[in-house]
Tab-separated table of C-alpha atoms in Angstrom:
chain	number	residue	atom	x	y	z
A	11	UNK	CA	-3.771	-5.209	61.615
A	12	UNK	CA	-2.721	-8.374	63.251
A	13	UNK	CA	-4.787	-11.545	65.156
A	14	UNK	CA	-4.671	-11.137	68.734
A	15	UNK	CA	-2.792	-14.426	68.858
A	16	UNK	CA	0.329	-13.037	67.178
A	17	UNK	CA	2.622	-11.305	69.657
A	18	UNK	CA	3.121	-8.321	67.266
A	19	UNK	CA	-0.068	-7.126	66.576
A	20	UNK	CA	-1.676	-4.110	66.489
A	21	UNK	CA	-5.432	-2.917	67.420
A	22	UNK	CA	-7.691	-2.515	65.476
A	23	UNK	CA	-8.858	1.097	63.944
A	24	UNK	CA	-12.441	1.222	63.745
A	25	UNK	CA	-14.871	4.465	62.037
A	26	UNK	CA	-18.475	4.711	62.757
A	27	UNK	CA	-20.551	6.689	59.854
A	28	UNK	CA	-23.353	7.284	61.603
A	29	UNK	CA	-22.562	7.491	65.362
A	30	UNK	CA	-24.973	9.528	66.252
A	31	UNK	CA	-28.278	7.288	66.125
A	32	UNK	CA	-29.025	4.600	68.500
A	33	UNK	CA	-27.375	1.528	66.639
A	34	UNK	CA	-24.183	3.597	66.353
A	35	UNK	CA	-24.268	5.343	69.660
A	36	UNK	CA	-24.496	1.323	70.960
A	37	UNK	CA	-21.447	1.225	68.784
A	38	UNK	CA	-19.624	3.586	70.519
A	39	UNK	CA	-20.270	1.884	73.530
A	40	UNK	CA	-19.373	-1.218	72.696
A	41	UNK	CA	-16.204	-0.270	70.808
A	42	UNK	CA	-15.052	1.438	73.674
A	43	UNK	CA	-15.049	-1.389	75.979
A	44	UNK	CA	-13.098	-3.554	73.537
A	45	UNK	CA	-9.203	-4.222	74.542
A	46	UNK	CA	-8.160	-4.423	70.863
A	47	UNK	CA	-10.028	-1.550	69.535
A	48	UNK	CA	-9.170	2.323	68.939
A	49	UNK	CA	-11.946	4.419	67.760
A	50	UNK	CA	-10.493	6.269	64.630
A	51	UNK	CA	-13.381	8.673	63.875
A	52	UNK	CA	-16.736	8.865	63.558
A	53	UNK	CA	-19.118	10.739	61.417
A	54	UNK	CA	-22.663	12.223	61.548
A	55	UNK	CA	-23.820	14.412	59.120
A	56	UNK	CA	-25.867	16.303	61.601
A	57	UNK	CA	-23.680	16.952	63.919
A	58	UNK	CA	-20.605	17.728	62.172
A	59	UNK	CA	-17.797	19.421	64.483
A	60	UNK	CA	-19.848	18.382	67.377
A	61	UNK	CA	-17.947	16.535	70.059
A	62	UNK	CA	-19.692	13.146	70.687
A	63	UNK	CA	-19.611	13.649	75.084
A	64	UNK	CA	-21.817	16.986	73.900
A	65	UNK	CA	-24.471	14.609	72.367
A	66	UNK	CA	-24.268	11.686	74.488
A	67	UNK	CA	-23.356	12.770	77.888
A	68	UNK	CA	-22.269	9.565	78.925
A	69	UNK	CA	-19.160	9.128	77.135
A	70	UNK	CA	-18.188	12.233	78.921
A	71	UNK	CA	-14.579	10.911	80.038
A	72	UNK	CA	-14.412	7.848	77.441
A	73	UNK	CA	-14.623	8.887	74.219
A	74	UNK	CA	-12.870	11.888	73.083
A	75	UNK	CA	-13.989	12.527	69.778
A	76	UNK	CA	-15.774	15.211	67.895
A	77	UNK	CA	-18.322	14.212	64.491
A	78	UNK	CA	-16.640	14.708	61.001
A	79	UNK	CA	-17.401	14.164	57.682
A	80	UNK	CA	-17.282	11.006	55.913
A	81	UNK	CA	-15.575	12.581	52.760
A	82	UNK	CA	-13.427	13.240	55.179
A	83	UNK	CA	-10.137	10.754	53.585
A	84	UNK	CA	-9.047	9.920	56.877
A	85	UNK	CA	-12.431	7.064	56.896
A	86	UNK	CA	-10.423	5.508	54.098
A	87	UNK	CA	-7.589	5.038	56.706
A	88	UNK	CA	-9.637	2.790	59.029
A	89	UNK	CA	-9.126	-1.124	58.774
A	90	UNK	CA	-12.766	-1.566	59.809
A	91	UNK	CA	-15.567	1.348	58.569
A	92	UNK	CA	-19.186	0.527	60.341
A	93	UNK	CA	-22.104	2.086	58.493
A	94	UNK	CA	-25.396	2.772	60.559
A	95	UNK	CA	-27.065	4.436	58.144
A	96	UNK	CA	-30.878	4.767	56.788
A	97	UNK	CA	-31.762	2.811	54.406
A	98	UNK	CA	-30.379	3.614	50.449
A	99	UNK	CA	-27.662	5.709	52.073
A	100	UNK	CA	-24.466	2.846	52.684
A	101	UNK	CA	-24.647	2.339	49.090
A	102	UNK	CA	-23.315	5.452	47.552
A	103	UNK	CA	-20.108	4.828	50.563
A	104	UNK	CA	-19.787	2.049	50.034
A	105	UNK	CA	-17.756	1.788	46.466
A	106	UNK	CA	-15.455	4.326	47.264
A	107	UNK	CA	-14.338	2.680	50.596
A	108	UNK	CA	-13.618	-0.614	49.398
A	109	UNK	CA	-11.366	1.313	46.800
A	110	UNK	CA	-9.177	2.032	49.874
A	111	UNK	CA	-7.872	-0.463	52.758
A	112	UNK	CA	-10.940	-0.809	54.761
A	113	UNK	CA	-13.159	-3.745	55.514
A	114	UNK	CA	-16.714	-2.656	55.908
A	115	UNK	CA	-19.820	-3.548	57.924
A	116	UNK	CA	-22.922	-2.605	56.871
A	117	UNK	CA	-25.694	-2.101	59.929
A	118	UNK	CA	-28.468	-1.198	57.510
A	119	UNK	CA	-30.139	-2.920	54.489
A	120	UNK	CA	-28.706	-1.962	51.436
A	121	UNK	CA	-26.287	-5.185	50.921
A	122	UNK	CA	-28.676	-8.011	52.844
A	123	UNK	CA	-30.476	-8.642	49.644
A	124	UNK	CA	-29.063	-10.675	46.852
A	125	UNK	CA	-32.254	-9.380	44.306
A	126	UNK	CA	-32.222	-5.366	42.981
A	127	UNK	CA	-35.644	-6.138	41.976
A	128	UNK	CA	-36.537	-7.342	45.896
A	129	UNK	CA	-34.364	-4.375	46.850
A	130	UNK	CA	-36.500	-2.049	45.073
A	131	UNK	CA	-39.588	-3.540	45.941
A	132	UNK	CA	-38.881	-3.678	49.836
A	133	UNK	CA	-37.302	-1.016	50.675
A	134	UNK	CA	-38.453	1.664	47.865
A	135	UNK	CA	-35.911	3.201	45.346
A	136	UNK	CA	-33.038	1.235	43.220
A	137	UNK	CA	-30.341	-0.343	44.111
A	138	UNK	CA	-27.261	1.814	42.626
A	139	UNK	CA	-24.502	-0.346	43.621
A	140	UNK	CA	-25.180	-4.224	42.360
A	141	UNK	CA	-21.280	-4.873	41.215
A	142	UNK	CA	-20.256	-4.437	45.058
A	143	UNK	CA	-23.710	-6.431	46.452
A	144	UNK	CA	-22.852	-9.410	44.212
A	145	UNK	CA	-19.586	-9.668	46.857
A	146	UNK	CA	-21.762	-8.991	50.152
A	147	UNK	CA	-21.359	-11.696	52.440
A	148	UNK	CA	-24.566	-12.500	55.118
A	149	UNK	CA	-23.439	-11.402	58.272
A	150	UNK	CA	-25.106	-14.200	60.631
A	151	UNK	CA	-21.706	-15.632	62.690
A	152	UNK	CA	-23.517	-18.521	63.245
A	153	UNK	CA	-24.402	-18.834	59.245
A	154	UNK	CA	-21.638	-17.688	57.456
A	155	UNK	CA	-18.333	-17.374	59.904
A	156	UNK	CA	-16.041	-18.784	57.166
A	157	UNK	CA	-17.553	-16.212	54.690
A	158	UNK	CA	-17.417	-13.381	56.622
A	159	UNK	CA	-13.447	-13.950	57.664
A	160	UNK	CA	-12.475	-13.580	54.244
A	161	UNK	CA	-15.452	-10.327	53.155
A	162	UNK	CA	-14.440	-7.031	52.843
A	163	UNK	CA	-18.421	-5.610	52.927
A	164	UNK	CA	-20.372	-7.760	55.877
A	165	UNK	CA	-23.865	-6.883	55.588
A	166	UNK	CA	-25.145	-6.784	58.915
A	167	UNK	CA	-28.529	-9.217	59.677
A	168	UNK	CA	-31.389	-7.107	60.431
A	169	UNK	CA	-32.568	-7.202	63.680
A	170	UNK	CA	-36.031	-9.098	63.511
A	171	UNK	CA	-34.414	-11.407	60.721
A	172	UNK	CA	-31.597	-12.294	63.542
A	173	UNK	CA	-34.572	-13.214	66.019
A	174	UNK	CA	-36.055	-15.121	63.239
A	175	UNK	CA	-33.406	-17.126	61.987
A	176	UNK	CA	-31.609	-18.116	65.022
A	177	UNK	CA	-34.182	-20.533	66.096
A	178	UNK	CA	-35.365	-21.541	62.320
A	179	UNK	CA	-31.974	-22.702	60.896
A	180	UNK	CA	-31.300	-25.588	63.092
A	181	UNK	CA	-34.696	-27.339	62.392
A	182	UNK	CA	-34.865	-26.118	58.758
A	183	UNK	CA	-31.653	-27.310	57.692
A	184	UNK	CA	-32.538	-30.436	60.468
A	185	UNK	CA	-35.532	-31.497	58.005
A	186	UNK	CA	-37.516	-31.064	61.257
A	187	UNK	CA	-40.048	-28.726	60.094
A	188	UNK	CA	-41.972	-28.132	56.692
A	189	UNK	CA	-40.664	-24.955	54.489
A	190	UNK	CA	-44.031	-23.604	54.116
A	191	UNK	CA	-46.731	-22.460	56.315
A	192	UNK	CA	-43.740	-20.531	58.961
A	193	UNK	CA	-45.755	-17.994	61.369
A	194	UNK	CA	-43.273	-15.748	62.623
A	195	UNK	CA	-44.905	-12.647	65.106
A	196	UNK	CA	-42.698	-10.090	66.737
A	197	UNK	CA	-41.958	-7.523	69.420
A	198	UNK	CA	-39.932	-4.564	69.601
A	199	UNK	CA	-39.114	-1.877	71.373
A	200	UNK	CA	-39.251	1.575	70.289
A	201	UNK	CA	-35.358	2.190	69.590
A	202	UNK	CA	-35.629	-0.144	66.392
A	203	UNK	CA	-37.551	2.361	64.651
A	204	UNK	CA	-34.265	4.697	64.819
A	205	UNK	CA	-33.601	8.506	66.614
A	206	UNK	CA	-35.799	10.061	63.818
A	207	UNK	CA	-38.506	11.883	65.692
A	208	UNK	CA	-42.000	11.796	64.421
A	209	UNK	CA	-45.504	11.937	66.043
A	210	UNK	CA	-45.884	8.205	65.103
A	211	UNK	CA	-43.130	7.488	67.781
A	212	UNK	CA	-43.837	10.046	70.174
A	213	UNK	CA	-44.554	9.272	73.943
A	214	UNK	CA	-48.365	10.126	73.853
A	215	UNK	CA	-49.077	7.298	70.781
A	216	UNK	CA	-46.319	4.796	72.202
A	217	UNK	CA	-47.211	4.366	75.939
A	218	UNK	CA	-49.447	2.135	77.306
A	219	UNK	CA	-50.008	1.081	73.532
A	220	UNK	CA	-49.318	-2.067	71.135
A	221	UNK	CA	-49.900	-1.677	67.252
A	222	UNK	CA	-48.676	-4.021	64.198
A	223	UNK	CA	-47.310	-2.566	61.499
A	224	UNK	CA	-46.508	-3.492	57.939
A	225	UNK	CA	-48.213	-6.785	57.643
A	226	UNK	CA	-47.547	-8.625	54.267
A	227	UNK	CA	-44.995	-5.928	53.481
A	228	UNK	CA	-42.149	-5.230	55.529
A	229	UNK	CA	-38.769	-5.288	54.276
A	230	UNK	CA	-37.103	-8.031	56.833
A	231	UNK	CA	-39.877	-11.217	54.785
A	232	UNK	CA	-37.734	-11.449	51.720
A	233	UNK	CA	-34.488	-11.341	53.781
A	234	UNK	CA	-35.457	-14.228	56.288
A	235	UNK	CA	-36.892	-15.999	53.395
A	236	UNK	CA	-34.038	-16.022	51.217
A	237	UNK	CA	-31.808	-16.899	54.007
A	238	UNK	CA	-33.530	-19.949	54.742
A	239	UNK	CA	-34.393	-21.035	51.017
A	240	UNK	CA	-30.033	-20.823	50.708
A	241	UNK	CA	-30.196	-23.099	53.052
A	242	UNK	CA	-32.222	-25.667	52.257
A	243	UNK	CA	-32.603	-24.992	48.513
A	244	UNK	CA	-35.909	-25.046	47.790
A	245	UNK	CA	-39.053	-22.551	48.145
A	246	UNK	CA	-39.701	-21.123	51.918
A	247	UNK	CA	-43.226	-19.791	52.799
A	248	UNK	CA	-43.078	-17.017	55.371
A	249	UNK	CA	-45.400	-14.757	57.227
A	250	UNK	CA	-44.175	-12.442	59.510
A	251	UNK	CA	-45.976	-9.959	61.491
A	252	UNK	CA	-44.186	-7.439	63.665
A	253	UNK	CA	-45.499	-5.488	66.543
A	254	UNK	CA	-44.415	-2.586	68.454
A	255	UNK	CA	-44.388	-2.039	72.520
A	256	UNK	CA	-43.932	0.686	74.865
A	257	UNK	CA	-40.804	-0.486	75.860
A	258	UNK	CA	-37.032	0.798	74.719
A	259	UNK	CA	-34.851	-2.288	73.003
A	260	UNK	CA	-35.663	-5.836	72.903
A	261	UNK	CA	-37.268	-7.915	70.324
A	262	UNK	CA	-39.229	-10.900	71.719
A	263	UNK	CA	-40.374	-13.739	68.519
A	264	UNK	CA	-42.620	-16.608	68.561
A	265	UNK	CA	-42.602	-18.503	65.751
A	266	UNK	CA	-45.125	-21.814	64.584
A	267	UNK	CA	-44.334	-24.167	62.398
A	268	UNK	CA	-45.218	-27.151	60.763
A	269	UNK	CA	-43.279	-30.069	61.878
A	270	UNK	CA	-42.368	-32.754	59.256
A	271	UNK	CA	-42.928	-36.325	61.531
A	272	UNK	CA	-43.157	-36.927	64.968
A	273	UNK	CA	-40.457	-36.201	67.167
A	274	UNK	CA	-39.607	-35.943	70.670
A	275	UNK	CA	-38.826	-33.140	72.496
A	276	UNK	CA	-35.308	-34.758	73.526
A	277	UNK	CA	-34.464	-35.094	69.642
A	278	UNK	CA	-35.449	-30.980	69.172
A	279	UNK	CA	-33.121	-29.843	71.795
A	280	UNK	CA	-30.424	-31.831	70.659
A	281	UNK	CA	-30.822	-31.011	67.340
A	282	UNK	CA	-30.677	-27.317	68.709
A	283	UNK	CA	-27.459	-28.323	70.989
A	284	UNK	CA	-25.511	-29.748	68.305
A	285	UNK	CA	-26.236	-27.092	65.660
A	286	UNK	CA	-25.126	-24.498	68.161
A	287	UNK	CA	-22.824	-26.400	69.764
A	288	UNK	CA	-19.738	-23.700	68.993
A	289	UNK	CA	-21.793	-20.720	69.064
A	290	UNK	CA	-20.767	-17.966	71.158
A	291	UNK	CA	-23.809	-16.001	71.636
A	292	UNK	CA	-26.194	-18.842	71.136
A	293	UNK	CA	-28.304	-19.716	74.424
A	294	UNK	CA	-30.589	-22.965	73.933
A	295	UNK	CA	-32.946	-22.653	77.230
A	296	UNK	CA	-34.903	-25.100	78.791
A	297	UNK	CA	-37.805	-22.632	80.370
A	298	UNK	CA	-39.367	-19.948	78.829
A	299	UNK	CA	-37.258	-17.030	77.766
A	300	UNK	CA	-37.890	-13.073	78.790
A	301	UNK	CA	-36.449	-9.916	77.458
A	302	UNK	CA	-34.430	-9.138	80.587
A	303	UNK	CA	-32.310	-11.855	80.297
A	304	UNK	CA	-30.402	-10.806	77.502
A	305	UNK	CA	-30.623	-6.746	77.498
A	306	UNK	CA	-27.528	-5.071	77.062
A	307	UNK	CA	-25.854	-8.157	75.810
A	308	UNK	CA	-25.261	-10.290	72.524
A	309	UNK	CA	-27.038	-13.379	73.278
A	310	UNK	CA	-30.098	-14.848	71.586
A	311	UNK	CA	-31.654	-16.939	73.965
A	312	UNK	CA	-33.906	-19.910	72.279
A	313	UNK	CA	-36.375	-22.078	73.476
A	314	UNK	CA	-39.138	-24.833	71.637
A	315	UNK	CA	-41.772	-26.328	72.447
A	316	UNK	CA	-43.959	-29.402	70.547
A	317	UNK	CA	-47.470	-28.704	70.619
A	318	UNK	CA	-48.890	-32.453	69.838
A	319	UNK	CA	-52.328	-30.584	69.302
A	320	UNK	CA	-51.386	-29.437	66.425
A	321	UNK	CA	-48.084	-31.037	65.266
A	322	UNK	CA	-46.299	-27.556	65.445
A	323	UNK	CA	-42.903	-26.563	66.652
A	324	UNK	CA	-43.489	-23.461	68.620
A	325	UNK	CA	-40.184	-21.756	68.916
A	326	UNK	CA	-39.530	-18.265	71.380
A	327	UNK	CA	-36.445	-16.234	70.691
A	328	UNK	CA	-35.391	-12.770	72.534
A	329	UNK	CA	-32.597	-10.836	71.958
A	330	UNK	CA	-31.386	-7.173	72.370
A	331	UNK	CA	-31.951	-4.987	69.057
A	332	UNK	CA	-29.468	-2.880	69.199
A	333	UNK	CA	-26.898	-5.495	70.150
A	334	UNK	CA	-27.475	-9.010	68.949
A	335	UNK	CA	-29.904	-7.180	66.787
A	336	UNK	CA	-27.299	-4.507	65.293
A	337	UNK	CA	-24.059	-3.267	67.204
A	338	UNK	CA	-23.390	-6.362	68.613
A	339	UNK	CA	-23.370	-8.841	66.291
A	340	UNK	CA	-21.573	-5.824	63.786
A	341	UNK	CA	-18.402	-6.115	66.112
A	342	UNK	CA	-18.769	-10.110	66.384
A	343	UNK	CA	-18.475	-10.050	62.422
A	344	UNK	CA	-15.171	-7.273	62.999
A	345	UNK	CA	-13.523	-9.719	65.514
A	346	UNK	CA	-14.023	-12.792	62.651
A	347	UNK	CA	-12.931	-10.312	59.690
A	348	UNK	CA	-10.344	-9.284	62.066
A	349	UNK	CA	-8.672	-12.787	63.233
A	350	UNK	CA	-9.776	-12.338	66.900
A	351	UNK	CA	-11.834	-14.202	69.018
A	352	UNK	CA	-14.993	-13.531	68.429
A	353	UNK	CA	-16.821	-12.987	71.633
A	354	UNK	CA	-13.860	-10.019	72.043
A	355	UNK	CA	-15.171	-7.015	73.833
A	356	UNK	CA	-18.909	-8.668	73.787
A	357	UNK	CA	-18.503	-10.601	77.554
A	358	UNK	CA	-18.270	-9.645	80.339
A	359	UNK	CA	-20.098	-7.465	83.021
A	360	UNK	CA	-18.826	-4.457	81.971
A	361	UNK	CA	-21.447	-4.660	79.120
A	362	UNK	CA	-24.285	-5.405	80.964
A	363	UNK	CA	-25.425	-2.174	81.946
A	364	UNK	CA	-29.097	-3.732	83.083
């Protein structure tokens, strides 16, 4: 596999374990739009030997490919393998591919956390493969885009950490605000709970309904906390509340937090402007922010406010779960592991199916 800027190169061969969920399914569609990209395979234990255009209808005439297996050796044969997978499931794959050629990006959780004590704590059973999460690189482009060029195993941000950190880093790292006291609520559609049916999720407890859900204990607080305490090295203090809403994708975030002086709000947005000053995906907006303005695409759109009241920064953030928020930002880490530019099959109409 070469750089797009070298007049010899080749695409790139991508695998999906997993294709048949919603994160991978956004894959699919992603990865078929891309110029530079040819679908090897994908995989989905359910669904073995049956073709994808059966599942998914609309990749009738686009993607010609039936479900295998991933023991199947011709994953191994992939420069890029992406894993959407539950939870505990990437890291039993995850050894044996890097003994072959291909680079892997994780979509789920099994590699965003440093700790195997956190791990087990969050997300509920042991972590079984801590030699290969010692070499995990953070997959936040905007974060770690030197790390991530040279990774083999990317682990994909999770989707309300993404929303979370975007707007947090800049005035973290800025001094701006205080490390403790961070408020952080959220909204999300429906899809980020996954394909799984169960009566929790159906249509008759979703619609015309709003509920919180694992206060004090959901599995995204110790990864936006650690990401932040790498940054500024010191303790973090973060609560983080999210909600769910009858509504498909999208994850909307306010944040409050404690700011450390007084500033004006012509210092925040530059501080915002110069931090992101090179991102791709990055939007820094001057009025409030809605959901619609970045569905189907893999922007996070970012906007503050100083409430003098009360001294806080109040910070709004929306992006698209399964893009920004998974599939997304997964091939914006491929295109950086891979040499080409990164916004590569991520712009353009063509992807905004709103």
């Amino acid at each position: 596999m070469q750089p797009k800027n070298d007049t010899s190169f080749l695409m790139i061969s991508a695998a999906i374990v997993g294709a048949s969920g919603y994160s991978g399914a956004e894959l699919l569609r992603l990865l078929s739009l891309h110029n530079d990209v040819r679908i090897h395979a994908v995989a989905a234990h359910q669904w073995i030997g049956k073709r994808v255009d059966e599942l998914y209808p609309v990749f009738s005439g686009n993607v010609d490919l039936t479900f295998g297996d991933i023991n199947d050796e011709s994953f191994m044969d992939a420069d890029v393998v992406f894993l959407a997978l539950p939870s505990g499931t990437a890291m039993s794959i995850v050894p044996g591919l890097l003994k072959g050629r291909a680079r892997v990006v994780d979509l789920g959780g099994d590699f965003r956390l440093k700790s195997p004590q956190l791990y087990e704590q969050y997300y509920g059973h042991s972590h079984t493969a801590i030699p290969v999460l010692a070499d995990a690189v953070y997959g936040l482009p905007e974060l770690n885009g030197p790390a991530i060029r040279d990774a083999r195993l990317v682990a994909n941000p999770g989707c309300y950490p993404t929303s979370a950190l975007l707007p947090l880093l800049p005035v973290i790292k800025g001094g701006i605000i205080a490390p403790g006291g961070i408020t952080i609520n959220s909204l999300s559609g429906v899809s980020g709970a996954g394909r799984s049916s169960s009566a929790d999720m159906s249509f008759a407890e979703i619609n015309e309904n709003i509920r919180a859900y694992k206060i004090g204990r959901h599995q995204h607080i110790p990864e936006i906390q650690a990401v932040l305490e790498s940054v500024i090295g010191e303790p973090v203090q973060v609560s983080f509340v999210p909600h769910l809403v009858p509504i498909t994708r999208g994850i909307y975030t306010t944040i409050h937090a404690n700011l450390s002086g007084s500033y004006t709000d012509a210092e925040i947005f530059d501080c915002y402007k110069s931090f992101y000053r090179d991102a791709a995906f990055v939007r820094i907006r001057t009025q409030i922010p809605q959901l619609k303005d970045v569905l189907y695409t893999n922007y996070c759109d970012i906007f503050c406010s100083i409430e003098r009241r009360t001294n806080q920064l109040i910070m709004v953030s929306v992006i698209d779960n399964l893009v920004k928020g998974a599939a997304g930002q997964a091939i914006q880490n491929m295109n950086i592991m891979s040499g080409y530019p990164e916004a590569s099959g991520l712009k353009g109409k063509e992807n905004h199916q709103q």
